[in-house]
Amino acid sequence: MVDTRSNGKVALVTGVGRTVGIGAGIARQLAASGWDIAYTYWTPYDERMTWGAEPEAAEAIGKSLAGRGAAIEADLADVDTPARIFDEAERRLGNVTALVMCHCESVDSSLLDTTIASFDRHFAVNARATWLLVREYGRRFAGTSGTGRIIGLTSDHTVGNLPYGASKAALDRIILAAARELAHLGVSANVINPGPVDTGWMSDEVRESLTRQTPSNRLGTPQDTAHLVDFLCSPQGQWINGQLLMSNGGFA
């Protein structure tokens, strides 16, 4: 994509591989609020999932950002990737002010049938990469005190989804630690649990069941999560720090 000129508000959003995904919704909302967006995607992950890869998704998402986007293909299972992402984001847009992590490895499996390889891959992507991204952000942050933001998306799903739920729990602790350990930089760090959001992975049966468990009788949308991220990244969101926020419409 063509390089853009940063206005001083640069957000790095990971896991933006599908036009209907939460990451894409967040990227579009932040771009509408004046942020320049570096966003990552990893096509091989989508190719092995039931929904499959979406051809030209990265380009389509870039066009929806009104010239404010810089796409970076990135395998977050590789320990060298986080530093490379920041190098590329800084080269194309400038120093990263907000780090929003929507990436994930998510393959359903239980206590008895999870493989070692799957368990390790979940923790490499969901926990280790999160730590490395946060660490890279902390080492490089050069913004004005009070403007820095770290946000991660989590899940409380565990039964039948062991490696995903366990690795997301580790993500929570990493980001919440950053709220204190990076406080000297003037950075706030929060975790969002968006609840059930239908981005194409639900069957009709799952969709109906989850809808019944939400008071408003609907599922979450990427835009619901994007509005909260947009607020947290704004000056008005500075005071919210070190929190695990449930943005799930009352889902229970």
PDB file of C-alpha atoms in Angstrom:
ATOM      1  CA  MET A   1       0.000   0.000   0.000  1.00  0.00           C
ATOM      2  CA  VAL A   2       1.026   3.594  -0.495  1.00  0.00           C
ATOM      3  CA  ASP A   3       2.682   5.188   2.516  1.00  0.00           C
ATOM      4  CA  THR A   4       0.615   7.779   4.331  1.00  0.00           C
ATOM      5  CA  ARG A   5       1.695  10.773   6.392  1.00  0.00           C
ATOM      6  CA  SER A   6       0.931  10.433  10.084  1.00  0.00           C
ATOM      7  CA  ASN A   7      -0.864  13.152  11.977  1.00  0.00           C
ATOM      8  CA  GLY A   8       0.764  12.004  15.218  1.00  0.00           C
ATOM      9  CA  LYS A   9      -1.982   9.509  16.095  1.00  0.00           C
ATOM     10  CA  VAL A  10      -0.805   6.086  14.981  1.00  0.00           C
ATOM     11  CA  ALA A  11      -2.584   2.888  16.025  1.00  0.00           C
ATOM     12  CA  LEU A  12      -1.225  -0.601  15.437  1.00  0.00           C
ATOM     13  CA  VAL A  13      -4.139  -3.036  15.190  1.00  0.00           C
ATOM     14  CA  THR A  14      -3.322  -6.738  14.958  1.00  0.00           C
ATOM     15  CA  GLY A  15      -5.556  -9.476  13.578  1.00  0.00           C
ATOM     16  CA  VAL A  16      -7.215  -7.516  10.774  1.00  0.00           C
ATOM     17  CA  GLY A  17      -7.544 -10.277   8.202  1.00  0.00           C
ATOM     18  CA  ARG A  18     -11.252 -10.278   7.345  1.00  0.00           C
ATOM     19  CA  THR A  19     -13.519  -7.426   6.288  1.00  0.00           C
ATOM     20  CA  VAL A  20     -16.265  -8.630   8.667  1.00  0.00           C
ATOM     21  CA  GLY A  21     -13.934  -9.149  11.647  1.00  0.00           C
ATOM     22  CA  ILE A  22     -13.703  -7.212  14.894  1.00  0.00           C
ATOM     23  CA  GLY A  23     -10.199  -6.034  13.996  1.00  0.00           C
ATOM     24  CA  ALA A  24     -11.416  -4.503  10.737  1.00  0.00           C
ATOM     25  CA  GLY A  25     -14.294  -2.787  12.542  1.00  0.00           C
ATOM     26  CA  ILE A  26     -11.890  -1.285  15.065  1.00  0.00           C
ATOM     27  CA  ALA A  27      -9.483  -0.150  12.347  1.00  0.00           C
ATOM     28  CA  ARG A  28     -12.275   1.595  10.436  1.00  0.00           C
ATOM     29  CA  GLN A  29     -13.629   3.311  13.550  1.00  0.00           C
ATOM     30  CA  LEU A  30     -10.222   4.599  14.625  1.00  0.00           C
ATOM     31  CA  ALA A  31      -9.483   5.820  11.101  1.00  0.00           C
ATOM     32  CA  ALA A  32     -12.785   7.726  11.146  1.00  0.00           C
ATOM     33  CA  SER A  33     -11.628   9.349  14.400  1.00  0.00           C
ATOM     34  CA  GLY A  34      -8.424  10.586  12.792  1.00  0.00           C
ATOM     35  CA  TRP A  35      -5.974   7.779  13.517  1.00  0.00           C
ATOM     36  CA  ASP A  36      -3.499   6.405  11.014  1.00  0.00           C
ATOM     37  CA  ILE A  37      -3.662   2.620  11.142  1.00  0.00           C
ATOM     38  CA  ALA A  38      -0.960  -0.002  10.738  1.00  0.00           C
ATOM     39  CA  TYR A  39      -2.772  -3.324  10.657  1.00  0.00           C
ATOM     40  CA  THR A  40      -1.602  -6.909  10.534  1.00  0.00           C
ATOM     41  CA  TYR A  41      -3.079 -10.024   8.973  1.00  0.00           C
ATOM     42  CA  TRP A  42      -2.004 -13.636   8.424  1.00  0.00           C
ATOM     43  CA  THR A  43      -3.720 -15.374   5.521  1.00  0.00           C
ATOM     44  CA  PRO A  44      -2.509 -18.948   6.332  1.00  0.00           C
ATOM     45  CA  TYR A  45      -4.543 -18.845   9.550  1.00  0.00           C
ATOM     46  CA  ASP A  46      -7.785 -18.039   7.722  1.00  0.00           C
ATOM     47  CA  GLU A  47      -7.007 -20.664   5.078  1.00  0.00           C
ATOM     48  CA  ARG A  48      -7.082 -23.463   7.628  1.00  0.00           C
ATOM     49  CA  MET A  49     -10.213 -22.226   9.407  1.00  0.00           C
ATOM     50  CA  THR A  50     -13.759 -23.220   8.411  1.00  0.00           C
ATOM     51  CA  TRP A  51     -14.555 -19.781   6.968  1.00  0.00           C
ATOM     52  CA  GLY A  52     -11.510 -19.822   4.697  1.00  0.00           C
ATOM     53  CA  ALA A  53      -9.351 -16.974   3.475  1.00  0.00           C
ATOM     54  CA  GLU A  54     -10.982 -13.860   2.079  1.00  0.00           C
ATOM     55  CA  PRO A  55      -9.257 -12.892  -1.184  1.00  0.00           C
ATOM     56  CA  GLU A  56      -8.000  -9.310  -1.313  1.00  0.00           C
ATOM     57  CA  ALA A  57      -9.262  -8.610   2.231  1.00  0.00           C
ATOM     58  CA  ALA A  58      -6.179  -6.623   3.229  1.00  0.00           C
ATOM     59  CA  GLU A  59      -6.548  -4.385   0.204  1.00  0.00           C
ATOM     60  CA  ALA A  60     -10.294  -3.920   0.737  1.00  0.00           C
ATOM     61  CA  ILE A  61      -9.766  -3.007   4.383  1.00  0.00           C
ATOM     62  CA  GLY A  62      -7.066  -0.550   3.377  1.00  0.00           C
ATOM     63  CA  LYS A  63      -9.441   1.180   0.958  1.00  0.00           C
ATOM     64  CA  SER A  64     -12.047   1.481   3.722  1.00  0.00           C
ATOM     65  CA  LEU A  65      -9.558   3.422   5.859  1.00  0.00           C
ATOM     66  CA  ALA A  66      -9.609   6.415   3.527  1.00  0.00           C
ATOM     67  CA  GLY A  67      -5.880   6.415   2.884  1.00  0.00           C
ATOM     68  CA  ARG A  68      -4.948   6.038   6.558  1.00  0.00           C
ATOM     69  CA  GLY A  69      -3.906   2.382   6.450  1.00  0.00           C
ATOM     70  CA  ALA A  70      -0.691   0.398   6.155  1.00  0.00           C
ATOM     71  CA  ALA A  71      -1.118  -3.379   5.853  1.00  0.00           C
ATOM     72  CA  ILE A  72       1.545  -5.719   7.260  1.00  0.00           C
ATOM     73  CA  GLU A  73       1.389  -9.486   6.749  1.00  0.00           C
ATOM     74  CA  ALA A  74       2.688 -11.054   9.946  1.00  0.00           C
ATOM     75  CA  ASP A  75       3.015 -14.511  11.465  1.00  0.00           C
ATOM     76  CA  LEU A  76       2.768 -13.832  15.190  1.00  0.00           C
ATOM     77  CA  ALA A  77       3.901 -17.352  16.050  1.00  0.00           C
ATOM     78  CA  ASP A  78       7.379 -16.171  15.016  1.00  0.00           C
ATOM     79  CA  VAL A  79       9.240 -14.502  17.896  1.00  0.00           C
ATOM     80  CA  ASP A  80      10.922 -12.027  15.537  1.00  0.00           C
ATOM     81  CA  THR A  81       7.637 -10.762  14.105  1.00  0.00           C
ATOM     82  CA  PRO A  82       6.625  -8.158  16.730  1.00  0.00           C
ATOM     83  CA  ALA A  83       9.825  -6.150  16.280  1.00  0.00           C
ATOM     84  CA  ARG A  84       9.444  -6.340  12.511  1.00  0.00           C
ATOM     85  CA  ILE A  85       5.859  -5.091  12.731  1.00  0.00           C
ATOM     86  CA  PHE A  86       6.906  -2.061  14.754  1.00  0.00           C
ATOM     87  CA  ASP A  87       9.804  -1.371  12.379  1.00  0.00           C
ATOM     88  CA  GLU A  88       7.407  -1.380   9.430  1.00  0.00           C
ATOM     89  CA  ALA A  89       4.733   0.675  11.190  1.00  0.00           C
ATOM     90  CA  GLU A  90       7.273   3.303  12.212  1.00  0.00           C
ATOM     91  CA  ARG A  91       8.785   3.437   8.741  1.00  0.00           C
ATOM     92  CA  ARG A  92       5.445   3.965   7.053  1.00  0.00           C
ATOM     93  CA  LEU A  93       3.453   5.964   9.596  1.00  0.00           C
ATOM     94  CA  GLY A  94       5.594   7.038  12.558  1.00  0.00           C
ATOM     95  CA  ASN A  95       5.736   6.098  16.226  1.00  0.00           C
ATOM     96  CA  VAL A  96       2.881   3.946  17.474  1.00  0.00           C
ATOM     97  CA  THR A  97       0.664   5.608  20.084  1.00  0.00           C
ATOM     98  CA  ALA A  98      -2.028   2.953  20.488  1.00  0.00           C
ATOM     99  CA  LEU A  99      -1.556  -0.819  20.392  1.00  0.00           C
ATOM    100  CA  VAL A 100      -4.821  -2.728  19.865  1.00  0.00           C
ATOM    101  CA  MET A 101      -4.453  -6.516  19.781  1.00  0.00           C
ATOM    102  CA  CYS A 102      -7.217  -8.464  18.054  1.00  0.00           C
ATOM    103  CA  HIS A 103      -5.106 -11.336  16.752  1.00  0.00           C
ATOM    104  CA  CYS A 104      -5.757 -14.879  17.899  1.00  0.00           C
ATOM    105  CA  GLU A 105      -5.284 -18.572  17.361  1.00  0.00           C
ATOM    106  CA  SER A 106      -8.612 -20.286  18.013  1.00  0.00           C
ATOM    107  CA  VAL A 107      -9.224 -23.970  17.375  1.00  0.00           C
ATOM    108  CA  ASP A 108     -11.862 -25.827  19.386  1.00  0.00           C
ATOM    109  CA  SER A 109     -10.539 -28.717  21.464  1.00  0.00           C
ATOM    110  CA  SER A 110     -10.996 -30.092  24.964  1.00  0.00           C
ATOM    111  CA  LEU A 111      -8.846 -31.230  27.863  1.00  0.00           C
ATOM    112  CA  LEU A 112      -8.648 -34.750  26.459  1.00  0.00           C
ATOM    113  CA  ASP A 113      -8.095 -34.105  22.758  1.00  0.00           C
ATOM    114  CA  THR A 114      -5.953 -30.956  22.611  1.00  0.00           C
ATOM    115  CA  THR A 115      -2.621 -31.777  20.999  1.00  0.00           C
ATOM    116  CA  ILE A 116       0.730 -30.506  22.254  1.00  0.00           C
ATOM    117  CA  ALA A 117       1.293 -28.704  18.958  1.00  0.00           C
ATOM    118  CA  SER A 118      -2.064 -26.936  19.149  1.00  0.00           C
ATOM    119  CA  PHE A 119      -1.580 -25.971  22.789  1.00  0.00           C
ATOM    120  CA  ASP A 120       1.857 -24.525  22.059  1.00  0.00           C
ATOM    121  CA  ARG A 121       0.628 -22.651  18.978  1.00  0.00           C
ATOM    122  CA  HIS A 122      -2.226 -21.054  20.948  1.00  0.00           C
ATOM    123  CA  PHE A 123       0.142 -19.815  23.624  1.00  0.00           C
ATOM    124  CA  ALA A 124       2.698 -18.657  21.058  1.00  0.00           C
ATOM    125  CA  VAL A 125       0.129 -16.474  19.266  1.00  0.00           C
ATOM    126  CA  ASN A 126      -2.297 -15.445  22.004  1.00  0.00           C
ATOM    127  CA  ALA A 127       0.077 -15.046  24.963  1.00  0.00           C
ATOM    128  CA  ARG A 128       3.726 -14.909  23.880  1.00  0.00           C
ATOM    129  CA  ALA A 129       3.110 -12.607  20.905  1.00  0.00           C
ATOM    130  CA  THR A 130       1.006 -10.341  23.112  1.00  0.00           C
ATOM    131  CA  TRP A 131       3.870 -10.062  25.595  1.00  0.00           C
ATOM    132  CA  LEU A 132       6.389  -9.379  22.822  1.00  0.00           C
ATOM    133  CA  LEU A 133       4.150  -6.730  21.228  1.00  0.00           C
ATOM    134  CA  VAL A 134       3.587  -5.011  24.583  1.00  0.00           C
ATOM    135  CA  ARG A 135       7.303  -5.187  25.346  1.00  0.00           C
ATOM    136  CA  GLU A 136       8.187  -3.707  21.962  1.00  0.00           C
ATOM    137  CA  TYR A 137       5.616  -0.970  22.460  1.00  0.00           C
ATOM    138  CA  GLY A 138       7.008  -0.119  25.898  1.00  0.00           C
ATOM    139  CA  ARG A 139      10.575   0.016  24.617  1.00  0.00           C
ATOM    140  CA  ARG A 140       9.676   2.325  21.734  1.00  0.00           C
ATOM    141  CA  PHE A 141       6.885   4.546  23.047  1.00  0.00           C
ATOM    142  CA  ALA A 142       7.762   8.162  22.398  1.00  0.00           C
ATOM    143  CA  GLY A 143       4.410   9.879  22.781  1.00  0.00           C
ATOM    144  CA  THR A 144       3.330  12.527  25.243  1.00  0.00           C
ATOM    145  CA  SER A 145       2.617  11.172  28.716  1.00  0.00           C
ATOM    146  CA  GLY A 146      -1.049  10.284  29.009  1.00  0.00           C
ATOM    147  CA  THR A 147      -1.593   9.535  25.321  1.00  0.00           C
ATOM    148  CA  GLY A 148      -0.398   5.925  25.203  1.00  0.00           C
ATOM    149  CA  ARG A 149      -2.942   3.131  24.947  1.00  0.00           C
ATOM    150  CA  ILE A 150      -2.717  -0.664  25.067  1.00  0.00           C
ATOM    151  CA  ILE A 151      -5.878  -2.684  24.479  1.00  0.00           C
ATOM    152  CA  GLY A 152      -6.330  -6.422  24.046  1.00  0.00           C
ATOM    153  CA  LEU A 153      -9.374  -8.530  23.193  1.00  0.00           C
ATOM    154  CA  THR A 154      -9.988 -11.540  25.399  1.00  0.00           C
ATOM    155  CA  SER A 155     -12.498 -14.319  25.979  1.00  0.00           C
ATOM    156  CA  ASP A 156     -13.833 -16.259  28.948  1.00  0.00           C
ATOM    157  CA  HIS A 157     -14.539 -19.352  26.863  1.00  0.00           C
ATOM    158  CA  THR A 158     -12.943 -22.482  28.323  1.00  0.00           C
ATOM    159  CA  VAL A 159     -15.110 -25.609  28.070  1.00  0.00           C
ATOM    160  CA  GLY A 160     -14.441 -27.331  24.761  1.00  0.00           C
ATOM    161  CA  ASN A 161     -12.035 -24.558  23.842  1.00  0.00           C
ATOM    162  CA  LEU A 162      -9.217 -25.201  26.293  1.00  0.00           C
ATOM    163  CA  PRO A 163      -6.084 -23.829  24.575  1.00  0.00           C
ATOM    164  CA  TYR A 164      -7.871 -20.705  23.361  1.00  0.00           C
ATOM    165  CA  GLY A 165      -9.430 -19.871  26.727  1.00  0.00           C
ATOM    166  CA  ALA A 166      -6.279 -20.640  28.719  1.00  0.00           C
ATOM    167  CA  SER A 167      -4.036 -18.584  26.449  1.00  0.00           C
ATOM    168  CA  LYS A 168      -6.479 -15.668  26.481  1.00  0.00           C
ATOM    169  CA  ALA A 169      -6.389 -15.741  30.288  1.00  0.00           C
ATOM    170  CA  ALA A 170      -2.617 -15.348  30.057  1.00  0.00           C
ATOM    171  CA  LEU A 171      -3.137 -12.408  27.687  1.00  0.00           C
ATOM    172  CA  ASP A 172      -5.285 -10.725  30.339  1.00  0.00           C
ATOM    173  CA  ARG A 173      -2.524 -10.868  32.923  1.00  0.00           C
ATOM    174  CA  ILE A 174       0.120  -9.568  30.539  1.00  0.00           C
ATOM    175  CA  ILE A 175      -1.912  -6.514  29.580  1.00  0.00           C
ATOM    176  CA  LEU A 176      -3.079  -5.774  33.107  1.00  0.00           C
ATOM    177  CA  ALA A 177       0.549  -5.914  34.259  1.00  0.00           C
ATOM    178  CA  ALA A 178       1.353  -3.270  31.644  1.00  0.00           C
ATOM    179  CA  ALA A 179      -1.098  -0.864  33.299  1.00  0.00           C
ATOM    180  CA  ARG A 180       1.334  -0.599  36.219  1.00  0.00           C
ATOM    181  CA  GLU A 181       4.688  -1.482  34.700  1.00  0.00           C
ATOM    182  CA  LEU A 182       4.319   1.094  31.923  1.00  0.00           C
ATOM    183  CA  ALA A 183       2.646   3.717  34.095  1.00  0.00           C
ATOM    184  CA  HIS A 184       5.841   5.808  34.084  1.00  0.00           C
ATOM    185  CA  LEU A 185       5.335   6.310  30.336  1.00  0.00           C
ATOM    186  CA  GLY A 186       1.815   7.627  30.786  1.00  0.00           C
ATOM    187  CA  VAL A 187       0.284   4.567  29.116  1.00  0.00           C
ATOM    188  CA  SER A 188      -3.066   3.027  30.040  1.00  0.00           C
ATOM    189  CA  ALA A 189      -3.746  -0.659  29.416  1.00  0.00           C
ATOM    190  CA  ASN A 190      -7.077  -2.447  29.377  1.00  0.00           C
ATOM    191  CA  VAL A 191      -8.635  -5.715  28.249  1.00  0.00           C
ATOM    192  CA  ILE A 192     -12.029  -6.014  26.533  1.00  0.00           C
ATOM    193  CA  ASN A 193     -14.212  -9.110  26.506  1.00  0.00           C
ATOM    194  CA  PRO A 194     -16.612  -8.477  23.602  1.00  0.00           C
ATOM    195  CA  GLY A 195     -18.802 -11.514  24.272  1.00  0.00           C
ATOM    196  CA  PRO A 196     -20.326 -13.419  21.347  1.00  0.00           C
ATOM    197  CA  VAL A 197     -19.800 -11.534  18.095  1.00  0.00           C
ATOM    198  CA  ASP A 198     -20.937 -13.244  14.913  1.00  0.00           C
ATOM    199  CA  THR A 199     -18.241 -12.707  12.302  1.00  0.00           C
ATOM    200  CA  GLY A 200     -19.133 -15.761  10.262  1.00  0.00           C
ATOM    201  CA  TRP A 201     -17.984 -18.556  12.549  1.00  0.00           C
ATOM    202  CA  MET A 202     -21.360 -19.376  14.148  1.00  0.00           C
ATOM    203  CA  SER A 203     -23.759 -22.088  13.039  1.00  0.00           C
ATOM    204  CA  ASP A 204     -27.481 -21.319  13.085  1.00  0.00           C
ATOM    205  CA  GLU A 205     -27.820 -23.386  16.255  1.00  0.00           C
ATOM    206  CA  VAL A 206     -25.010 -21.538  18.042  1.00  0.00           C
ATOM    207  CA  ARG A 207     -26.321 -18.170  16.876  1.00  0.00           C
ATOM    208  CA  GLU A 208     -29.814 -18.899  18.195  1.00  0.00           C
ATOM    209  CA  SER A 209     -28.550 -20.206  21.536  1.00  0.00           C
ATOM    210  CA  LEU A 210     -26.247 -17.253  22.200  1.00  0.00           C
ATOM    211  CA  THR A 211     -28.880 -14.723  21.182  1.00  0.00           C
ATOM    212  CA  ARG A 212     -31.264 -16.133  23.789  1.00  0.00           C
ATOM    213  CA  GLN A 213     -28.624 -15.534  26.483  1.00  0.00           C
ATOM    214  CA  THR A 214     -28.373 -11.796  25.777  1.00  0.00           C
ATOM    215  CA  PRO A 215     -30.999  -9.440  27.313  1.00  0.00           C
ATOM    216  CA  SER A 216     -31.277  -7.329  24.167  1.00  0.00           C
ATOM    217  CA  ASN A 217     -31.924 -10.487  22.148  1.00  0.00           C
ATOM    218  CA  ARG A 218     -29.125  -9.848  19.684  1.00  0.00           C
ATOM    219  CA  LEU A 219     -25.476 -10.710  19.250  1.00  0.00           C
ATOM    220  CA  GLY A 220     -22.609  -8.283  19.424  1.00  0.00           C
ATOM    221  CA  THR A 221     -21.230  -6.610  16.318  1.00  0.00           C
ATOM    222  CA  PRO A 222     -17.684  -5.520  15.470  1.00  0.00           C
ATOM    223  CA  GLN A 223     -18.905  -1.939  15.702  1.00  0.00           C
ATOM    224  CA  ASP A 224     -20.000  -2.454  19.330  1.00  0.00           C
ATOM    225  CA  THR A 225     -16.425  -3.317  20.264  1.00  0.00           C
ATOM    226  CA  ALA A 226     -15.016  -0.616  17.990  1.00  0.00           C
ATOM    227  CA  HIS A 227     -16.977   2.122  19.764  1.00  0.00           C
ATOM    228  CA  LEU A 228     -15.471   1.120  23.123  1.00  0.00           C
ATOM    229  CA  VAL A 229     -11.938   0.951  21.700  1.00  0.00           C
ATOM    230  CA  ASP A 230     -12.451   4.362  20.104  1.00  0.00           C
ATOM    231  CA  PHE A 231     -13.471   5.816  23.470  1.00  0.00           C
ATOM    232  CA  LEU A 232     -10.576   4.215  25.339  1.00  0.00           C
ATOM    233  CA  CYS A 233      -8.131   5.621  22.786  1.00  0.00           C
ATOM    234  CA  SER A 234      -9.593   9.110  23.099  1.00  0.00           C
ATOM    235  CA  PRO A 235      -8.441  11.683  25.693  1.00  0.00           C
ATOM    236  CA  GLN A 236     -11.683  11.019  27.568  1.00  0.00           C
ATOM    237  CA  GLY A 237     -10.708   7.363  28.015  1.00  0.00           C
ATOM    238  CA  GLN A 238      -7.412   8.036  29.774  1.00  0.00           C
ATOM    239  CA  TRP A 239      -8.728   7.481  33.300  1.00  0.00           C
ATOM    240  CA  ILE A 240      -9.863   3.920  32.581  1.00  0.00           C
ATOM    241  CA  ASN A 241      -6.821   1.789  33.282  1.00  0.00           C
ATOM    242  CA  GLY A 242      -5.963  -1.732  34.383  1.00  0.00           C
ATOM    243  CA  GLN A 243      -9.483  -3.023  33.745  1.00  0.00           C
ATOM    244  CA  LEU A 244     -11.051  -6.100  32.209  1.00  0.00           C
ATOM    245  CA  LEU A 245     -14.128  -4.585  30.591  1.00  0.00           C
ATOM    246  CA  MET A 246     -17.165  -6.672  29.712  1.00  0.00           C
ATOM    247  CA  SER A 247     -18.688  -5.224  26.548  1.00  0.00           C
ATOM    248  CA  ASN A 248     -21.115  -8.038  25.878  1.00  0.00           C
ATOM    249  CA  GLY A 249     -24.630  -6.635  26.120  1.00  0.00           C
ATOM    250  CA  GLY A 250     -25.239  -8.432  29.418  1.00  0.00           C
ATOM    251  CA  PHE A 251     -24.550 -11.876  27.962  1.00  0.00           C
ATOM    252  CA  ALA A 252     -24.723 -14.576  30.622  1.00  0.00           C
TER     253      ALA A 252
END
